[in-house]
Amino acid sequence: MENGLHEYTEVCFKEKEGNGNANHVIRMGTRKSQLARIQTDYVKEKLMELHPDVKFEIVAMSTIGDKILDTALSKIGEKSLFTKELENALERNEVDIVVHSLKDLPTTLPPGFTVGAVLERESPYDAVVLHPKHAGLSLETLPEKSVIGTSSLRRAAQLKRRFPHLEFESIRGNLNTRLKKLDEKDDYAAIILAAAGLKRMGWENRISMILEPADCMYAVGQGALAVEVRARDRHILDMVSVLHHHDTVLRCIAERAFLRHLEGGCSVPVAVHTEVKDALLCLTGAVYSLDGADMLKETMQISILPDNEVPQVSDDGAHVGVTAYNISESSQAAAEKLGVDLAELLLSKGAKDILTTARQLNDAR
Ligand code: DPM
């Protein structure tokens, strides 16, 4: 934050109550990585279209997740790795809006914060990026013992299960760093990244294959952008709420409720797949042992038929950290219940043991 603020000294500080008036500048906090900036610019463009009378400014900051580049994400043990410093700035009214990848936002936000918008989801799937020398191959046809770079326990567990001839090693750094490590060294035959991030960076042409749910289900919230705001700041909440995408919101509420009820974070192998079809919300969720040998996977669905109910306006109408007054309250409650019910089903089949063992093994590595 100290790095970002001095660039904007001409802007007056706001009163403690937060930002109330249209003549105020709305400040948007972002991490300094290229992907974070692209995502924040994208949301800024959307907001400028919808609120042409408001001035938006971007403030870039470094976060712990950006500073610790040599340790696997799952081992750092700080749940709000990428979000804490940005939330501190929100709290101090130094920024009014923070844009995140929803999948990096903990399922329980610190008190006082909420997700005021979840934008339409990009592709939620994972993608394989091959070393150029393997062009034309696939995970299936890569040579025995080829090393795949990923520090996602979720990706490694599922892919070990599906492609036992491959080996998996951690790779860290932002997207630019990872692609460089892949191309310029001989350490990895391929790396696995979220298709959404690659697309936003303009690197779609590096995608060799998209992983189908049968091979690798995605992370909770993957591919969706989230706008975090101060929960008490009704003016900003109303301003950003127009960005909510109905189906994405309900899918992500179900996914986040599932993860929260399992007590999973970014350090456990949990994967999901959701669909909205014919007023049905369908959630598939799975937990894996680190080596992928054990798996529990179930699917449930719930009706989200639109109702005539007046949107609830309570102090805390949030569902797993998401506030969406403009989306049917009963559909949101149904989505949250779906996630909880599916988690309960997996827990009744032994998910707790799988996750506890995975956590212990990961901590011991
Ligand atoms: C989280 C994970 C990863 C990110 C764990 C997972 C990937 C870590 C890694 C929770 N956050 O997915 O199982 O590969 O070492 C992250 C990316 C994006 C958001 C990059 C990526 C962009 C896509 C999006 C890192 N967070 O996953 O390739 O907006 O969802």
mmCIF file of C-alpha atoms and ligand atoms in Angstrom:
data_model
loop_
_atom_site.group_PDB
_atom_site.id
_atom_site.type_symbol
_atom_site.label_atom_id
_atom_site.label_comp_id
_atom_site.label_asym_id
_atom_site.label_seq_id
_atom_site.Cartn_x
_atom_site.Cartn_y
_atom_site.Cartn_z
ATOM 1 C CA MET A 1 0.000 0.000 0.000
ATOM 2 C CA GLU A 2 2.834 2.306 0.865
ATOM 3 C CA ASN A 3 3.884 1.760 -2.725
ATOM 4 C CA GLY A 4 0.628 2.784 -4.254
ATOM 5 C CA LEU A 5 -0.625 5.738 -2.315
ATOM 6 C CA HIS A 6 1.995 8.348 -3.101
ATOM 7 C CA GLU A 7 1.037 8.233 -6.752
ATOM 8 C CA TYR A 8 -2.349 9.626 -5.867
ATOM 9 C CA THR A 9 -1.599 12.315 -3.326
ATOM 10 C CA GLU A 10 -3.777 14.830 -5.103
ATOM 11 C CA VAL A 11 -6.845 12.939 -3.918
ATOM 12 C CA CYS A 12 -8.286 14.092 -0.614
ATOM 13 C CA PHE A 13 -8.865 11.575 2.149
ATOM 14 C CA LYS A 14 -12.420 10.635 2.790
ATOM 15 C CA GLU A 15 -14.285 10.921 6.042
ATOM 16 C CA LYS A 16 -14.400 7.802 8.219
ATOM 17 C CA GLU A 17 -17.979 7.009 7.196
ATOM 18 C CA GLY A 18 -16.749 5.965 3.811
ATOM 19 C CA ASN A 19 -17.670 7.184 0.448
ATOM 20 C CA GLY A 20 -21.095 8.676 0.139
ATOM 21 C CA ASN A 21 -21.267 11.239 -2.609
ATOM 22 C CA ALA A 22 -21.152 11.000 -6.342
ATOM 23 C CA ASN A 23 -18.555 13.742 -6.560
ATOM 24 C CA HIS A 24 -16.067 11.614 -4.662
ATOM 25 C CA VAL A 25 -13.377 9.690 -6.435
ATOM 26 C CA ILE A 26 -13.923 5.961 -6.062
ATOM 27 C CA ARG A 27 -10.609 4.221 -5.468
ATOM 28 C CA MET A 28 -10.037 0.665 -6.579
ATOM 29 C CA GLY A 29 -7.305 -1.361 -4.878
ATOM 30 C CA THR A 30 -5.418 -4.004 -6.813
ATOM 31 C CA ARG A 31 -2.424 -6.280 -6.421
ATOM 32 C CA LYS A 32 0.514 -5.353 -8.591
ATOM 33 C CA SER A 33 0.617 -8.478 -10.741
ATOM 34 C CA GLN A 34 -0.265 -8.021 -14.389
ATOM 35 C CA LEU A 35 -3.276 -10.326 -14.052
ATOM 36 C CA ALA A 36 -4.616 -8.402 -11.044
ATOM 37 C CA ARG A 37 -4.252 -5.139 -12.944
ATOM 38 C CA ILE A 38 -5.966 -6.488 -16.033
ATOM 39 C CA GLN A 39 -8.838 -7.738 -13.871
ATOM 40 C CA THR A 40 -9.166 -4.431 -12.039
ATOM 41 C CA ASP A 41 -9.032 -2.451 -15.303
ATOM 42 C CA TYR A 42 -11.787 -4.666 -16.661
ATOM 43 C CA VAL A 43 -14.048 -3.975 -13.683
ATOM 44 C CA LYS A 44 -13.182 -0.273 -13.846
ATOM 45 C CA GLU A 45 -14.256 -0.130 -17.501
ATOM 46 C CA LYS A 46 -17.560 -1.808 -16.640
ATOM 47 C CA LEU A 47 -18.186 0.585 -13.743
ATOM 48 C CA MET A 48 -17.343 3.614 -15.878
ATOM 49 C CA GLU A 49 -19.901 2.517 -18.480
ATOM 50 C CA LEU A 50 -22.575 2.123 -15.818
ATOM 51 C CA HIS A 51 -21.670 5.244 -13.824
ATOM 52 C CA PRO A 52 -20.327 7.791 -16.330
ATOM 53 C CA ASP A 53 -20.589 10.574 -13.737
ATOM 54 C CA VAL A 54 -18.243 8.908 -11.251
ATOM 55 C CA LYS A 55 -14.457 9.060 -11.304
ATOM 56 C CA PHE A 56 -12.612 5.804 -10.636
ATOM 57 C CA GLU A 57 -8.941 5.492 -9.752
ATOM 58 C CA ILE A 58 -6.708 2.476 -9.363
ATOM 59 C CA VAL A 59 -4.281 2.023 -6.448
ATOM 60 C CA ALA A 60 -1.787 -0.861 -6.801
ATOM 61 C CA MET A 61 -0.282 -2.676 -3.777
ATOM 62 C CA SER A 62 1.924 -5.682 -3.064
ATOM 63 C CA THR A 63 0.509 -8.515 -0.950
ATOM 64 C CA ILE A 64 2.118 -11.361 1.005
ATOM 65 C CA GLY A 65 1.158 -13.775 -1.756
ATOM 66 C CA ASP A 66 3.072 -11.655 -4.261
ATOM 67 C CA LYS A 67 6.131 -11.334 -2.034
ATOM 68 C CA ILE A 68 6.585 -15.008 -1.110
ATOM 69 C CA LEU A 69 7.306 -16.522 -4.484
ATOM 70 C CA ASP A 70 9.380 -19.547 -3.563
ATOM 71 C CA THR A 71 6.967 -21.430 -1.295
ATOM 72 C CA ALA A 72 4.013 -23.492 -2.455
ATOM 73 C CA LEU A 73 0.775 -21.623 -1.850
ATOM 74 C CA SER A 74 -0.659 -24.498 0.137
ATOM 75 C CA LYS A 75 2.250 -24.358 2.598
ATOM 76 C CA ILE A 76 2.296 -20.690 3.526
ATOM 77 C CA GLY A 77 -0.720 -21.176 5.750
ATOM 78 C CA GLU A 78 -2.053 -17.648 5.513
ATOM 79 C CA LYS A 79 -5.639 -18.012 4.423
ATOM 80 C CA SER A 80 -6.085 -14.515 3.136
ATOM 81 C CA LEU A 81 -2.722 -14.482 1.427
ATOM 82 C CA PHE A 82 -3.602 -12.190 -1.418
ATOM 83 C CA THR A 83 -6.331 -10.238 0.275
ATOM 84 C CA LYS A 84 -5.223 -9.048 3.696
ATOM 85 C CA GLU A 85 -3.335 -5.890 2.752
ATOM 86 C CA LEU A 86 -6.060 -4.904 0.351
ATOM 87 C CA GLU A 87 -8.651 -5.341 3.085
ATOM 88 C CA ASN A 88 -6.559 -3.222 5.448
ATOM 89 C CA ALA A 89 -6.661 -0.438 2.877
ATOM 90 C CA LEU A 90 -10.439 -0.878 2.527
ATOM 91 C CA GLU A 91 -10.837 -0.707 6.273
ATOM 92 C CA ARG A 92 -8.859 2.540 6.455
ATOM 93 C CA ASN A 93 -10.950 4.057 3.643
ATOM 94 C CA GLU A 94 -7.830 4.336 1.509
ATOM 95 C CA VAL A 95 -9.670 2.392 -1.163
ATOM 96 C CA ASP A 96 -13.396 1.746 -1.631
ATOM 97 C CA ILE A 97 -13.392 -1.280 -3.906
ATOM 98 C CA VAL A 98 -11.051 -4.228 -4.276
ATOM 99 C CA VAL A 99 -11.147 -6.606 -7.238
ATOM 100 C CA HIS A 100 -10.122 -10.219 -6.634
ATOM 101 C CA SER A 101 -10.262 -13.567 -8.322
ATOM 102 C CA LEU A 102 -13.125 -15.052 -6.323
ATOM 103 C CA LYS A 103 -11.167 -18.251 -5.845
ATOM 104 C CA ASP A 104 -8.571 -16.390 -3.792
ATOM 105 C CA LEU A 105 -11.175 -15.020 -1.373
ATOM 106 C CA PRO A 106 -11.682 -17.038 1.822
ATOM 107 C CA THR A 107 -15.200 -18.442 2.262
ATOM 108 C CA THR A 108 -15.451 -16.505 5.524
ATOM 109 C CA LEU A 109 -14.521 -12.859 5.103
ATOM 110 C CA PRO A 110 -13.315 -10.780 8.034
ATOM 111 C CA PRO A 111 -16.160 -8.858 9.709
ATOM 112 C CA GLY A 112 -17.007 -5.617 7.947
ATOM 113 C CA PHE A 113 -16.274 -6.831 4.417
ATOM 114 C CA THR A 114 -18.492 -8.332 1.761
ATOM 115 C CA VAL A 115 -18.412 -9.294 -1.896
ATOM 116 C CA GLY A 116 -20.690 -6.720 -3.520
ATOM 117 C CA ALA A 117 -20.409 -8.132 -7.032
ATOM 118 C CA VAL A 118 -19.584 -11.453 -8.672
ATOM 119 C CA LEU A 119 -19.127 -10.942 -12.399
ATOM 120 C CA GLU A 120 -20.069 -13.375 -15.129
ATOM 121 C CA ARG A 121 -17.736 -16.307 -14.982
ATOM 122 C CA GLU A 122 -15.028 -16.826 -17.571
ATOM 123 C CA SER A 123 -14.179 -20.447 -18.363
ATOM 124 C CA PRO A 124 -13.780 -22.116 -14.948
ATOM 125 C CA TYR A 125 -11.659 -24.945 -16.358
ATOM 126 C CA ASP A 126 -7.981 -25.692 -15.959
ATOM 127 C CA ALA A 127 -5.717 -25.689 -18.989
ATOM 128 C CA VAL A 128 -2.545 -27.529 -19.946
ATOM 129 C CA VAL A 129 0.333 -25.409 -21.241
ATOM 130 C CA LEU A 130 2.998 -27.610 -22.829
ATOM 131 C CA HIS A 131 6.704 -26.968 -23.113
ATOM 132 C CA PRO A 132 7.186 -26.012 -26.783
ATOM 133 C CA LYS A 133 9.270 -29.145 -27.375
ATOM 134 C CA HIS A 134 6.225 -31.293 -26.575
ATOM 135 C CA ALA A 135 3.957 -29.509 -29.042
ATOM 136 C CA GLY A 136 1.299 -31.858 -30.351
ATOM 137 C CA LEU A 137 1.294 -34.104 -27.281
ATOM 138 C CA SER A 138 -1.317 -34.308 -24.517
ATOM 139 C CA LEU A 139 -1.176 -35.310 -20.844
ATOM 140 C CA GLU A 140 -2.059 -38.801 -22.020
ATOM 141 C CA THR A 141 0.749 -39.058 -24.581
ATOM 142 C CA LEU A 142 3.538 -37.260 -22.667
ATOM 143 C CA PRO A 143 6.460 -39.613 -21.937
ATOM 144 C CA GLU A 144 6.557 -41.677 -18.734
ATOM 145 C CA LYS A 145 7.690 -39.625 -15.676
ATOM 146 C CA SER A 146 7.234 -36.284 -17.400
ATOM 147 C CA VAL A 147 7.120 -33.543 -14.763
ATOM 148 C CA ILE A 148 4.010 -31.373 -14.593
ATOM 149 C CA GLY A 149 4.296 -28.065 -12.756
ATOM 150 C CA THR A 150 1.484 -27.104 -10.391
ATOM 151 C CA SER A 151 1.350 -26.152 -6.737
ATOM 152 C CA SER A 152 -2.361 -26.799 -6.563
ATOM 153 C CA LEU A 153 -3.047 -29.885 -4.417
ATOM 154 C CA ARG A 154 -6.415 -30.081 -6.145
ATOM 155 C CA ARG A 155 -4.906 -30.304 -9.633
ATOM 156 C CA ALA A 156 -2.119 -32.674 -8.633
ATOM 157 C CA ALA A 157 -4.452 -35.099 -6.815
ATOM 158 C CA GLN A 158 -6.913 -35.354 -9.677
ATOM 159 C CA LEU A 159 -4.302 -35.605 -12.406
ATOM 160 C CA LYS A 160 -2.216 -38.202 -10.512
ATOM 161 C CA ARG A 161 -5.324 -40.284 -10.357
ATOM 162 C CA ARG A 162 -6.117 -39.883 -14.017
ATOM 163 C CA PHE A 163 -2.553 -39.906 -15.457
ATOM 164 C CA PRO A 164 -0.448 -42.139 -13.170
ATOM 165 C CA HIS A 165 2.532 -42.077 -15.557
ATOM 166 C CA LEU A 166 3.150 -38.372 -14.832
ATOM 167 C CA GLU A 167 4.961 -36.678 -11.934
ATOM 168 C CA PHE A 168 3.980 -33.454 -10.251
ATOM 169 C CA GLU A 169 6.126 -30.688 -8.847
ATOM 170 C CA SER A 170 5.379 -27.350 -7.300
ATOM 171 C CA ILE A 171 5.798 -24.177 -9.354
ATOM 172 C CA ARG A 172 5.272 -20.682 -7.952
ATOM 173 C CA GLY A 173 5.264 -17.138 -9.155
ATOM 174 C CA ASN A 174 2.803 -15.096 -11.144
ATOM 175 C CA LEU A 175 1.658 -16.223 -14.568
ATOM 176 C CA ASN A 176 4.507 -14.428 -16.374
ATOM 177 C CA THR A 177 7.097 -16.121 -14.148
ATOM 178 C CA ARG A 178 5.567 -19.544 -14.582
ATOM 179 C CA LEU A 179 5.438 -19.414 -18.348
ATOM 180 C CA LYS A 180 9.057 -18.250 -18.347
ATOM 181 C CA LYS A 181 10.070 -21.127 -16.054
ATOM 182 C CA LEU A 182 8.302 -23.535 -18.388
ATOM 183 C CA ASP A 183 9.756 -22.229 -21.644
ATOM 184 C CA GLU A 184 13.287 -21.295 -20.636
ATOM 185 C CA LYS A 185 14.163 -24.292 -18.468
ATOM 186 C CA ASP A 186 13.888 -28.015 -18.861
ATOM 187 C CA ASP A 187 12.251 -28.612 -15.467
ATOM 188 C CA TYR A 188 8.670 -29.082 -16.580
ATOM 189 C CA ALA A 189 7.071 -30.846 -19.535
ATOM 190 C CA ALA A 190 3.901 -28.839 -18.941
ATOM 191 C CA ILE A 191 2.200 -26.632 -16.387
ATOM 192 C CA ILE A 192 -1.457 -26.428 -15.397
ATOM 193 C CA LEU A 193 -3.113 -23.032 -15.111
ATOM 194 C CA ALA A 194 -6.639 -21.668 -14.981
ATOM 195 C CA ALA A 195 -7.899 -21.017 -18.514
ATOM 196 C CA ALA A 196 -9.511 -17.785 -17.268
ATOM 197 C CA GLY A 197 -6.184 -16.273 -16.196
ATOM 198 C CA LEU A 198 -4.522 -17.230 -19.481
ATOM 199 C CA LYS A 199 -7.375 -15.717 -21.469
ATOM 200 C CA ARG A 200 -7.322 -12.473 -19.518
ATOM 201 C CA MET A 201 -3.573 -12.200 -20.098
ATOM 202 C CA GLY A 202 -4.081 -12.715 -23.832
ATOM 203 C CA TRP A 203 -2.244 -16.045 -23.792
ATOM 204 C CA GLU A 204 -5.074 -18.227 -24.976
ATOM 205 C CA ASN A 205 -2.835 -19.429 -27.800
ATOM 206 C CA ARG A 206 -0.627 -21.192 -25.220
ATOM 207 C CA ILE A 207 -3.477 -23.494 -24.153
ATOM 208 C CA SER A 208 -2.752 -26.995 -25.482
ATOM 209 C CA MET A 209 -5.815 -28.560 -23.949
ATOM 210 C CA ILE A 210 -8.681 -27.694 -21.641
ATOM 211 C CA LEU A 211 -9.233 -30.233 -18.873
ATOM 212 C CA GLU A 212 -12.713 -31.739 -18.874
ATOM 213 C CA PRO A 213 -14.468 -32.223 -15.520
ATOM 214 C CA ALA A 214 -13.875 -35.973 -15.863
ATOM 215 C CA ASP A 215 -10.111 -35.309 -15.770
ATOM 216 C CA CYS A 216 -9.936 -32.339 -13.428
ATOM 217 C CA MET A 217 -12.742 -30.430 -11.736
ATOM 218 C CA TYR A 218 -12.131 -26.789 -10.932
ATOM 219 C CA ALA A 219 -11.595 -24.836 -7.736
ATOM 220 C CA VAL A 220 -14.401 -23.101 -5.866
ATOM 221 C CA GLY A 221 -15.033 -19.735 -7.526
ATOM 222 C CA GLN A 222 -12.499 -20.297 -10.294
ATOM 223 C CA GLY A 223 -12.909 -17.996 -13.289
ATOM 224 C CA ALA A 224 -15.158 -15.470 -11.541
ATOM 225 C CA LEU A 225 -14.143 -11.948 -10.535
ATOM 226 C CA ALA A 226 -15.286 -10.608 -7.166
ATOM 227 C CA VAL A 227 -15.630 -7.009 -6.040
ATOM 228 C CA GLU A 228 -15.013 -6.666 -2.312
ATOM 229 C CA VAL A 229 -16.327 -3.620 -0.445
ATOM 230 C CA ARG A 230 -17.020 -2.399 3.090
ATOM 231 C CA ALA A 231 -20.233 -4.150 4.175
ATOM 232 C CA ARG A 232 -21.635 -0.970 5.751
ATOM 233 C CA ASP A 233 -21.077 1.123 2.647
ATOM 234 C CA ARG A 234 -24.529 0.878 1.104
ATOM 235 C CA HIS A 235 -23.766 3.510 -1.529
ATOM 236 C CA ILE A 236 -20.790 1.564 -2.912
ATOM 237 C CA LEU A 237 -22.671 -1.725 -2.556
ATOM 238 C CA ASP A 238 -25.490 -0.345 -4.712
ATOM 239 C CA MET A 239 -22.998 1.045 -7.195
ATOM 240 C CA VAL A 240 -21.249 -2.292 -7.777
ATOM 241 C CA SER A 241 -24.256 -4.612 -7.394
ATOM 242 C CA VAL A 242 -25.288 -4.029 -11.020
ATOM 243 C CA LEU A 243 -22.234 -6.098 -11.974
ATOM 244 C CA HIS A 244 -23.663 -9.249 -10.338
ATOM 245 C CA HIS A 245 -24.243 -12.080 -12.810
ATOM 246 C CA HIS A 246 -27.251 -14.121 -11.675
ATOM 247 C CA ASP A 247 -26.136 -17.663 -12.524
ATOM 248 C CA THR A 248 -22.521 -17.048 -11.511
ATOM 249 C CA VAL A 249 -23.629 -15.710 -8.124
ATOM 250 C CA LEU A 250 -25.772 -18.765 -7.388
ATOM 251 C CA ARG A 251 -23.138 -21.235 -8.601
ATOM 252 C CA CYS A 252 -20.433 -19.556 -6.536
ATOM 253 C CA ILE A 253 -22.607 -19.344 -3.406
ATOM 254 C CA ALA A 254 -23.199 -23.108 -3.662
ATOM 255 C CA GLU A 255 -19.499 -23.793 -4.252
ATOM 256 C CA ARG A 256 -18.356 -21.548 -1.407
ATOM 257 C CA ALA A 257 -20.922 -23.001 1.005
ATOM 258 C CA PHE A 258 -19.669 -26.475 0.082
ATOM 259 C CA LEU A 259 -16.039 -25.548 0.762
ATOM 260 C CA ARG A 260 -16.843 -23.650 3.943
ATOM 261 C CA HIS A 261 -18.873 -26.508 5.370
ATOM 262 C CA LEU A 262 -16.023 -28.922 4.607
ATOM 263 C CA GLU A 263 -13.713 -26.464 6.365
ATOM 264 C CA GLY A 264 -11.480 -26.460 3.322
ATOM 265 C CA GLY A 265 -9.185 -23.617 2.343
ATOM 266 C CA CYS A 266 -6.739 -23.228 -0.496
ATOM 267 C CA SER A 267 -4.653 -25.948 1.135
ATOM 268 C CA VAL A 268 -6.932 -28.942 0.646
ATOM 269 C CA PRO A 269 -7.741 -30.949 -2.477
ATOM 270 C CA VAL A 270 -11.381 -29.984 -2.997
ATOM 271 C CA ALA A 271 -12.899 -29.585 -6.462
ATOM 272 C CA VAL A 272 -16.303 -28.676 -7.847
ATOM 273 C CA HIS A 273 -18.416 -28.464 -10.965
ATOM 274 C CA THR A 274 -21.674 -26.487 -11.170
ATOM 275 C CA GLU A 275 -24.360 -25.890 -13.752
ATOM 276 C CA VAL A 276 -27.568 -23.896 -13.991
ATOM 277 C CA LYS A 277 -30.081 -25.567 -16.266
ATOM 278 C CA ASP A 278 -33.848 -25.224 -16.510
ATOM 279 C CA ALA A 279 -34.110 -23.452 -13.148
ATOM 280 C CA LEU A 280 -32.054 -26.177 -11.514
ATOM 281 C CA LEU A 281 -28.743 -25.529 -9.829
ATOM 282 C CA CYS A 282 -26.544 -28.604 -9.981
ATOM 283 C CA LEU A 283 -23.409 -29.039 -7.857
ATOM 284 C CA THR A 284 -20.809 -31.794 -8.070
ATOM 285 C CA GLY A 285 -18.181 -31.713 -5.345
ATOM 286 C CA ALA A 286 -15.253 -33.938 -4.531
ATOM 287 C CA VAL A 287 -12.451 -34.355 -2.012
ATOM 288 C CA TYR A 288 -9.224 -36.251 -2.732
ATOM 289 C CA SER A 289 -6.265 -37.696 -0.918
ATOM 290 C CA LEU A 290 -3.018 -35.972 -1.945
ATOM 291 C CA ASP A 291 -2.044 -38.864 -4.224
ATOM 292 C CA GLY A 292 -5.531 -38.997 -5.709
ATOM 293 C CA ALA A 293 -5.984 -42.633 -4.636
ATOM 294 C CA ASP A 294 -8.950 -41.796 -2.408
ATOM 295 C CA MET A 295 -11.841 -39.796 -3.748
ATOM 296 C CA LEU A 296 -15.330 -38.964 -2.590
ATOM 297 C CA LYS A 297 -17.527 -37.370 -5.210
ATOM 298 C CA GLU A 298 -21.256 -36.655 -5.205
ATOM 299 C CA THR A 299 -23.775 -34.573 -7.113
ATOM 300 C CA MET A 300 -26.900 -32.821 -5.845
ATOM 301 C CA GLN A 301 -29.282 -30.303 -7.320
ATOM 302 C CA ILE A 302 -31.853 -27.820 -6.125
ATOM 303 C CA SER A 303 -34.614 -25.772 -7.730
ATOM 304 C CA ILE A 304 -33.904 -22.068 -8.067
ATOM 305 C CA LEU A 305 -37.167 -21.065 -9.759
ATOM 306 C CA PRO A 306 -37.480 -17.290 -9.701
ATOM 307 C CA ASP A 307 -39.950 -16.159 -7.066
ATOM 308 C CA ASN A 308 -42.014 -13.021 -6.545
ATOM 309 C CA GLU A 309 -40.502 -12.234 -3.234
ATOM 310 C CA VAL A 310 -39.415 -8.682 -2.494
ATOM 311 C CA PRO A 311 -35.630 -8.656 -2.143
ATOM 312 C CA GLN A 312 -34.607 -8.817 1.463
ATOM 313 C CA VAL A 313 -32.970 -5.690 2.790
ATOM 314 C CA SER A 314 -31.399 -6.649 6.072
ATOM 315 C CA ASP A 315 -28.185 -5.587 7.719
ATOM 316 C CA ASP A 316 -26.470 -8.745 6.746
ATOM 317 C CA GLY A 317 -28.140 -10.484 3.835
ATOM 318 C CA ALA A 318 -24.816 -12.041 2.888
ATOM 319 C CA HIS A 319 -24.431 -15.642 1.774
ATOM 320 C CA VAL A 320 -20.917 -17.047 2.256
ATOM 321 C CA GLY A 321 -19.611 -13.508 2.067
ATOM 322 C CA VAL A 322 -21.615 -12.436 -1.005
ATOM 323 C CA THR A 323 -24.199 -9.624 -0.782
ATOM 324 C CA ALA A 324 -26.652 -9.539 -3.691
ATOM 325 C CA TYR A 325 -29.846 -7.641 -2.853
ATOM 326 C CA ASN A 326 -30.799 -7.675 -6.520
ATOM 327 C CA ILE A 327 -30.930 -11.479 -6.751
ATOM 328 C CA SER A 328 -33.738 -13.573 -5.289
ATOM 329 C CA GLU A 329 -33.062 -14.166 -1.612
ATOM 330 C CA SER A 330 -34.708 -17.590 -1.678
ATOM 331 C CA SER A 331 -32.532 -18.689 -4.616
ATOM 332 C CA GLN A 332 -29.423 -17.581 -2.741
ATOM 333 C CA ALA A 333 -30.559 -19.413 0.367
ATOM 334 C CA ALA A 334 -31.256 -22.512 -1.759
ATOM 335 C CA ALA A 335 -27.790 -22.301 -3.338
ATOM 336 C CA GLU A 336 -26.152 -22.041 0.075
ATOM 337 C CA LYS A 337 -28.202 -24.971 1.363
ATOM 338 C CA LEU A 338 -27.157 -27.037 -1.661
ATOM 339 C CA GLY A 339 -23.499 -26.510 -0.825
ATOM 340 C CA VAL A 340 -24.013 -27.351 2.845
ATOM 341 C CA ASP A 341 -26.093 -30.444 2.048
ATOM 342 C CA LEU A 342 -23.512 -31.776 -0.395
ATOM 343 C CA ALA A 343 -20.735 -31.203 2.122
ATOM 344 C CA GLU A 344 -22.809 -33.029 4.763
ATOM 345 C CA LEU A 345 -23.256 -35.949 2.383
ATOM 346 C CA LEU A 346 -19.499 -36.195 1.760
ATOM 347 C CA LEU A 347 -18.745 -35.803 5.468
ATOM 348 C CA SER A 348 -21.126 -38.662 6.222
ATOM 349 C CA LYS A 349 -19.074 -40.796 3.830
ATOM 350 C CA GLY A 350 -15.725 -39.989 5.428
ATOM 351 C CA ALA A 351 -14.584 -36.734 3.798
ATOM 352 C CA LYS A 352 -13.246 -35.465 7.126
ATOM 353 C CA ASP A 353 -10.669 -38.268 7.340
ATOM 354 C CA ILE A 354 -9.491 -37.705 3.782
ATOM 355 C CA LEU A 355 -9.085 -33.974 4.334
ATOM 356 C CA THR A 356 -7.419 -34.317 7.734
ATOM 357 C CA THR A 357 -4.879 -36.770 6.349
ATOM 358 C CA ALA A 358 -4.257 -34.576 3.305
ATOM 359 C CA ARG A 359 -3.664 -31.559 5.553
ATOM 360 C CA GLN A 360 -1.281 -33.460 7.825
ATOM 361 C CA LEU A 361 0.700 -34.894 4.918
ATOM 362 C CA ASN A 362 0.928 -31.511 3.263
ATOM 363 C CA ASP A 363 2.078 -29.838 6.477
ATOM 364 C CA ALA A 364 4.737 -32.495 6.947
ATOM 365 C CA ARG A 365 6.202 -32.083 3.462
HETATM 366 C C1 DPM B 1 -5.943 -20.790 -5.596
HETATM 367 C C2 DPM B 1 -5.280 -21.861 -6.219
HETATM 368 C C3 DPM B 1 -4.451 -21.296 -7.208
HETATM 369 C C4 DPM B 1 -4.650 -19.867 -7.165
HETATM 370 C C5 DPM B 1 -5.440 -23.319 -5.844
HETATM 371 C C6 DPM B 1 -6.200 -24.147 -6.898
HETATM 372 C C7 DPM B 1 -3.534 -22.027 -8.104
HETATM 373 C C8 DPM B 1 -2.192 -22.219 -7.434
HETATM 374 C C9 DPM B 1 -1.179 -22.864 -8.314
HETATM 375 C C10 DPM B 1 -6.905 -20.860 -4.483
HETATM 376 N N1 DPM B 1 -5.539 -19.611 -6.152
HETATM 377 O O1 DPM B 1 -6.640 -23.670 -7.955
HETATM 378 O O2 DPM B 1 -6.383 -25.376 -6.658
HETATM 379 O O3 DPM B 1 -1.448 -23.234 -9.476
HETATM 380 O O4 DPM B 1 -0.049 -22.998 -7.835
HETATM 381 C C11 DPM B 1 -5.025 -18.095 -8.950
HETATM 382 C C12 DPM B 1 -5.056 -18.066 -10.375
HETATM 383 C C13 DPM B 1 -6.203 -17.316 -10.724
HETATM 384 C C14 DPM B 1 -6.796 -16.908 -9.544
HETATM 385 C C15 DPM B 1 -4.084 -18.684 -11.303
HETATM 386 C C16 DPM B 1 -4.373 -20.143 -11.662
HETATM 387 C C17 DPM B 1 -6.704 -16.923 -12.113
HETATM 388 C C18 DPM B 1 -8.004 -17.606 -12.523
HETATM 389 C C19 DPM B 1 -9.271 -17.167 -11.858
HETATM 390 C C20 DPM B 1 -4.011 -18.794 -8.024
HETATM 391 N N2 DPM B 1 -6.034 -17.373 -8.498
HETATM 392 O O5 DPM B 1 -5.121 -20.847 -10.997
HETATM 393 O O6 DPM B 1 -3.803 -20.594 -12.683
HETATM 394 O O7 DPM B 1 -9.670 -15.998 -11.909
HETATM 395 O O8 DPM B 1 -9.919 -18.046 -11.275
#
